[in-house]
Amino acid sequence: QVQLVESGGGLVQPGGSLRLSCAASGSMFSIYAMGWYRQAPGKQRELVADITSGGSTNYADSVKGRFTISRDNARNTVYLQMNSLKPEDTAVYYCNARRVVAIGTGYWGQGTQVTVSS
């Protein structure tokens, strides 16, 4: 079992920045990747970014160049630095950890709300 707790969400103006954190606990052995997904009202949950145990990263086209995913292995924590935020980034952001290559599988946090509005 893996437990994931997100933090760092909130309200920010367009063009602003937020840093999300996901702290993992439990059986973290053989975790292949951790990442961030988001779900906006009326839309499907989508991959934002993830990072593998080897350090490879993957980003949605809509956030590439603006968001950066990173990890702190000593703390079992993954971060999402979000810059140049846009209103369309508004969503609930979910942390994910998985033991297989396939995205969208594994363990999920409860989510943290990010709202980008003037």
Coordinates of N, CA and C in Angstrom, one line a residue:
Q1 N 0.8 -1.2 0.0 CA 0.0 0.0 0.0 C 0.9 1.3 0.0
V2 N 0.4 2.2 -0.8 CA 1.1 3.5 -0.8 C 0.1 4.6 -0.5
Q3 N 0.4 5.5 0.3 CA -0.4 6.7 0.6 C 0.2 7.9 0.1
L4 N -0.6 8.8 -0.5 CA -0.2 10.0 -1.2 C -1.0 11.2 -0.6
V5 N -0.2 12.2 -0.3 CA -0.9 13.4 0.3 C -0.4 14.6 -0.5
E6 N -1.3 15.3 -1.1 CA -0.9 16.5 -1.9 C -1.1 17.8 -1.1
S7 N -0.3 18.8 -1.4 CA -0.4 20.1 -0.8 C 0.1 21.1 -1.7
G8 N -0.2 22.4 -1.5 CA 0.3 23.5 -2.2 C -0.7 24.1 -3.2
G9 N -1.9 23.6 -3.3 CA -2.9 24.2 -4.2 C -3.4 25.5 -3.6
G10 N -4.1 26.2 -4.4 CA -4.7 27.5 -4.0 C -5.2 28.3 -5.1
L11 N -5.4 29.6 -4.8 CA -5.9 30.6 -5.8 C -4.7 31.4 -6.2
V12 N -4.5 31.6 -7.5 CA -3.4 32.4 -8.0 C -3.9 33.2 -9.2
Q13 N -3.4 34.3 -9.5 CA -3.7 35.1 -10.7 C -3.0 34.6 -11.9
P14 N -3.6 34.8 -13.1 CA -3.0 34.4 -14.3 C -1.5 35.0 -14.4
G15 N -0.6 34.1 -14.8 CA 0.8 34.5 -14.9 C 1.5 34.2 -13.6
G16 N 0.8 33.8 -12.6 CA 1.5 33.5 -11.3 C 2.0 32.1 -11.3
S17 N 2.5 31.7 -10.1 CA 3.1 30.4 -9.9 C 2.6 29.7 -8.6
L18 N 2.7 28.4 -8.7 CA 2.4 27.6 -7.5 C 3.3 26.4 -7.6
R19 N 3.6 25.8 -6.4 CA 4.4 24.7 -6.3 C 3.6 23.6 -5.5
L20 N 3.3 22.5 -6.2 CA 2.6 21.4 -5.5 C 3.5 20.4 -5.0
S21 N 3.2 19.8 -3.9 CA 4.0 18.7 -3.3 C 3.1 17.5 -3.1
C22 N 3.8 16.3 -3.2 CA 3.1 15.1 -3.0 C 4.0 14.2 -2.1
A23 N 3.6 14.0 -0.9 CA 4.4 13.2 0.0 C 3.9 11.7 0.0
A24 N 4.7 10.8 -0.3 CA 4.4 9.4 -0.3 C 4.9 8.7 0.9
S25 N 4.1 7.7 1.3 CA 4.5 6.8 2.4 C 3.9 5.4 2.2
G26 N 4.4 4.5 2.9 CA 4.0 3.1 2.8 C 5.1 2.3 2.0
S27 N 4.7 1.3 1.2 CA 5.6 0.4 0.5 C 6.0 1.1 -0.8
M28 N 7.1 1.8 -0.8 CA 7.5 2.5 -2.0 C 8.5 1.7 -2.8
F29 N 8.8 0.5 -2.4 CA 9.7 -0.3 -3.3 C 9.0 -0.6 -4.6
S30 N 9.8 -0.7 -5.6 CA 9.4 -1.0 -7.0 C 8.4 0.0 -7.6
I31 N 8.4 1.2 -7.0 CA 7.6 2.3 -7.7 C 8.3 2.7 -8.9
Y32 N 7.6 2.6 -10.1 CA 8.2 2.9 -11.3 C 8.2 4.4 -11.6
A33 N 7.1 5.0 -11.3 CA 6.9 6.4 -11.6 C 6.0 7.1 -10.6
M34 N 6.1 8.4 -10.5 CA 5.2 9.2 -9.8 C 4.8 10.4 -10.7
G35 N 3.6 10.9 -10.5 CA 3.3 12.0 -11.4 C 2.1 12.8 -10.9
W36 N 1.7 13.7 -11.8 CA 0.5 14.6 -11.5 C -0.5 14.5 -12.6
Y37 N -1.7 14.4 -12.3 CA -2.9 14.4 -13.2 C -3.8 15.5 -12.7
R38 N -4.6 16.0 -13.6 CA -5.6 17.0 -13.2 C -6.9 16.7 -13.9
Q39 N -8.0 17.2 -13.3 CA -9.3 17.1 -13.8 C -10.1 18.4 -13.6
A40 N -10.4 19.0 -14.7 CA -11.2 20.2 -14.7 C -12.7 19.9 -14.8
P41 N -13.6 20.8 -14.4 CA -15.0 20.5 -14.5 C -15.4 20.2 -15.9
G42 N -16.2 19.1 -16.0 CA -16.7 18.7 -17.3 C -15.6 18.0 -18.2
K43 N -14.4 17.8 -17.7 CA -13.4 17.2 -18.5 C -12.9 15.9 -17.9
Q44 N -12.2 15.1 -18.7 CA -11.6 13.9 -18.2 C -10.3 14.2 -17.5
R45 N -9.9 13.3 -16.6 CA -8.7 13.4 -15.9 C -7.6 13.2 -17.0
E46 N -6.5 14.1 -16.9 CA -5.5 14.0 -17.9 C -4.1 14.0 -17.2
L47 N -3.2 13.4 -17.8 CA -1.8 13.5 -17.3 C -1.2 14.9 -17.5
V48 N -0.6 15.4 -16.4 CA 0.1 16.7 -16.5 C 1.6 16.4 -16.7
A49 N 2.1 15.6 -15.8 CA 3.6 15.3 -15.8 C 3.8 14.1 -14.9
D50 N 4.8 13.3 -15.3 CA 5.3 12.3 -14.4 C 6.8 12.1 -14.5
I51 N 7.4 11.4 -13.6 CA 8.8 11.2 -13.5 C 9.0 9.8 -13.1
T52 N 9.9 9.1 -13.8 CA 10.2 7.7 -13.5 C 11.3 7.6 -12.4
S53 N 11.5 6.4 -11.9 CA 12.5 6.1 -10.9 C 13.9 6.4 -11.5
G54 N 14.0 6.4 -12.8 CA 15.3 6.7 -13.5 C 15.5 8.1 -13.8
G55 N 14.5 9.0 -13.5 CA 14.6 10.4 -13.8 C 14.0 10.9 -15.1
S56 N 13.5 10.0 -15.9 CA 12.8 10.4 -17.1 C 11.5 11.2 -16.8
T57 N 11.3 12.2 -17.6 CA 10.1 13.0 -17.4 C 9.2 13.0 -18.6
N58 N 7.9 13.3 -18.4 CA 6.9 13.3 -19.4 C 5.9 14.4 -19.1
Y59 N 5.6 15.2 -20.1 CA 4.7 16.4 -19.9 C 3.6 16.4 -20.9
A60 N 2.4 16.9 -20.5 CA 1.4 17.2 -21.4 C 1.9 18.4 -22.3
D61 N 1.5 18.4 -23.6 CA 1.9 19.4 -24.4 C 1.4 20.8 -23.9
S62 N 0.3 20.8 -23.3 CA -0.3 22.1 -22.8 C 0.5 22.7 -21.7
V63 N 1.3 22.0 -21.0 CA 2.1 22.5 -19.9 C 3.6 22.5 -20.1
K64 N 4.0 21.9 -21.2 CA 5.5 21.8 -21.4 C 6.1 23.2 -21.6
G65 N 7.2 23.4 -20.9 CA 7.8 24.7 -20.9 C 7.3 25.6 -19.8
R66 N 6.2 25.3 -19.1 CA 5.7 26.1 -18.0 C 5.8 25.4 -16.7
F67 N 5.6 24.1 -16.7 CA 5.6 23.2 -15.5 C 6.9 22.4 -15.5
T68 N 7.3 22.1 -14.3 CA 8.5 21.3 -14.1 C 8.2 20.3 -12.9
I69 N 8.4 19.0 -13.2 CA 8.3 18.0 -12.2 C 9.6 17.6 -11.7
S70 N 9.7 17.4 -10.4 CA 11.0 17.0 -9.8 C 10.7 16.1 -8.6
R71 N 11.7 15.5 -8.0 CA 11.6 14.6 -6.9 C 12.6 14.7 -5.9
D72 N 12.3 14.4 -4.7 CA 13.3 14.3 -3.6 C 13.1 12.9 -3.0
N73 N 14.0 12.0 -3.5 CA 13.9 10.6 -3.1 C 14.1 10.4 -1.6
A74 N 14.9 11.2 -1.0 CA 15.1 11.0 0.5 C 13.9 11.2 1.2
R75 N 13.0 12.1 0.7 CA 11.7 12.4 1.4 C 10.5 11.7 0.8
N76 N 10.8 10.9 -0.3 CA 9.7 10.3 -1.0 C 8.6 11.3 -1.4
T77 N 9.1 12.4 -2.0 CA 8.2 13.5 -2.3 C 8.5 13.9 -3.8
V78 N 7.4 14.2 -4.5 CA 7.5 14.7 -5.8 C 6.8 16.1 -5.9
Y79 N 7.4 17.0 -6.7 CA 6.9 18.3 -6.8 C 6.5 18.7 -8.2
L80 N 5.6 19.6 -8.3 CA 5.2 20.2 -9.5 C 5.3 21.7 -9.4
Q81 N 6.3 22.3 -10.1 CA 6.5 23.7 -10.1 C 5.7 24.2 -11.3
M82 N 4.7 25.1 -11.1 CA 3.8 25.6 -12.1 C 4.0 27.1 -12.3
N83 N 4.5 27.5 -13.4 CA 4.7 28.9 -13.7 C 3.9 29.3 -14.9
S84 N 3.7 30.6 -15.0 CA 2.9 31.2 -16.1 C 1.6 30.6 -16.2
L85 N 0.9 30.5 -15.0 CA -0.4 29.8 -15.0 C -1.4 30.5 -15.7
K86 N -2.3 29.7 -16.3 CA -3.4 30.2 -17.1 C -4.7 29.8 -16.5
P87 N -5.8 30.5 -16.8 CA -7.1 30.1 -16.3 C -7.5 28.6 -16.7
E88 N -7.0 28.2 -17.8 CA -7.3 26.8 -18.3 C -6.6 25.8 -17.5
D89 N -5.6 26.2 -16.6 CA -5.0 25.3 -15.7 C -5.8 25.0 -14.5
T90 N -6.9 25.7 -14.3 CA -7.8 25.4 -13.2 C -8.3 24.0 -13.2
A91 N -8.1 23.3 -12.1 CA -8.5 21.9 -12.0 C -8.1 21.4 -10.6
V92 N -8.6 20.2 -10.3 CA -8.1 19.5 -9.1 C -6.9 18.7 -9.6
Y93 N -5.8 18.8 -8.9 CA -4.6 18.1 -9.3 C -4.4 16.9 -8.3
Y94 N -4.2 15.8 -8.9 CA -4.0 14.5 -8.2 C -2.6 14.0 -8.4
C95 N -2.1 13.5 -7.3 CA -0.8 12.8 -7.3 C -1.0 11.3 -7.6
N96 N -0.1 10.7 -8.3 CA -0.2 9.3 -8.7 C 1.2 8.6 -8.5
A97 N 1.1 7.4 -8.1 CA 2.3 6.5 -8.0 C 1.9 5.2 -8.6
R98 N 2.8 4.6 -9.4 CA 2.6 3.4 -10.0 C 3.8 2.5 -10.1
R99 N 3.5 1.2 -10.2 CA 4.6 0.2 -10.3 C 4.8 -0.4 -11.7
V100 N 4.0 0.1 -12.6 CA 4.1 -0.4 -14.0 C 4.2 0.8 -14.9
V101 N 4.5 0.5 -16.2 CA 4.7 1.5 -17.2 C 3.5 2.2 -17.5
A102 N 2.3 1.5 -17.6 CA 1.1 2.1 -18.0 C 0.7 3.3 -17.1
I103 N 0.4 4.4 -17.8 CA -0.1 5.6 -17.0 C -1.5 5.4 -16.6
G104 N -1.8 6.2 -15.5 CA -3.2 6.2 -15.0 C -3.5 5.0 -14.1
T105 N -2.5 4.2 -13.8 CA -2.7 3.1 -12.9 C -2.1 3.4 -11.5
G106 N -2.3 2.5 -10.5 CA -1.7 2.6 -9.3 C -2.4 3.3 -8.2
Y107 N -1.7 4.1 -7.4 CA -2.3 4.8 -6.3 C -2.5 6.3 -6.5
W108 N -3.5 6.8 -5.8 CA -3.9 8.2 -6.0 C -4.0 8.9 -4.7
G109 N -3.7 10.2 -4.7 CA -4.0 11.1 -3.6 C -5.4 11.6 -3.7
Q110 N -5.8 12.4 -2.7 CA -7.2 12.9 -2.7 C -7.4 14.2 -3.6
G111 N -6.3 14.8 -4.0 CA -6.3 15.9 -4.8 C -6.2 17.2 -4.1
T112 N -5.7 18.2 -4.8 CA -5.6 19.6 -4.3 C -6.1 20.6 -5.4
Q113 N -6.9 21.5 -5.0 CA -7.5 22.4 -5.9 C -6.6 23.5 -6.3
V114 N -6.5 23.8 -7.6 CA -5.7 24.9 -8.2 C -6.7 25.7 -9.0
T115 N -6.8 27.0 -8.6 CA -7.7 27.9 -9.3 C -6.9 29.1 -9.8
V116 N -7.0 29.4 -11.1 CA -6.2 30.5 -11.7 C -7.3 31.5 -12.2
S117 N -7.3 32.6 -11.5 CA -8.4 33.6 -11.8 C -7.9 35.0 -11.4
S118 N -8.4 36.0 -12.1 CA -8.1 37.4 -11.8 C -9.0 37.8 -10.6

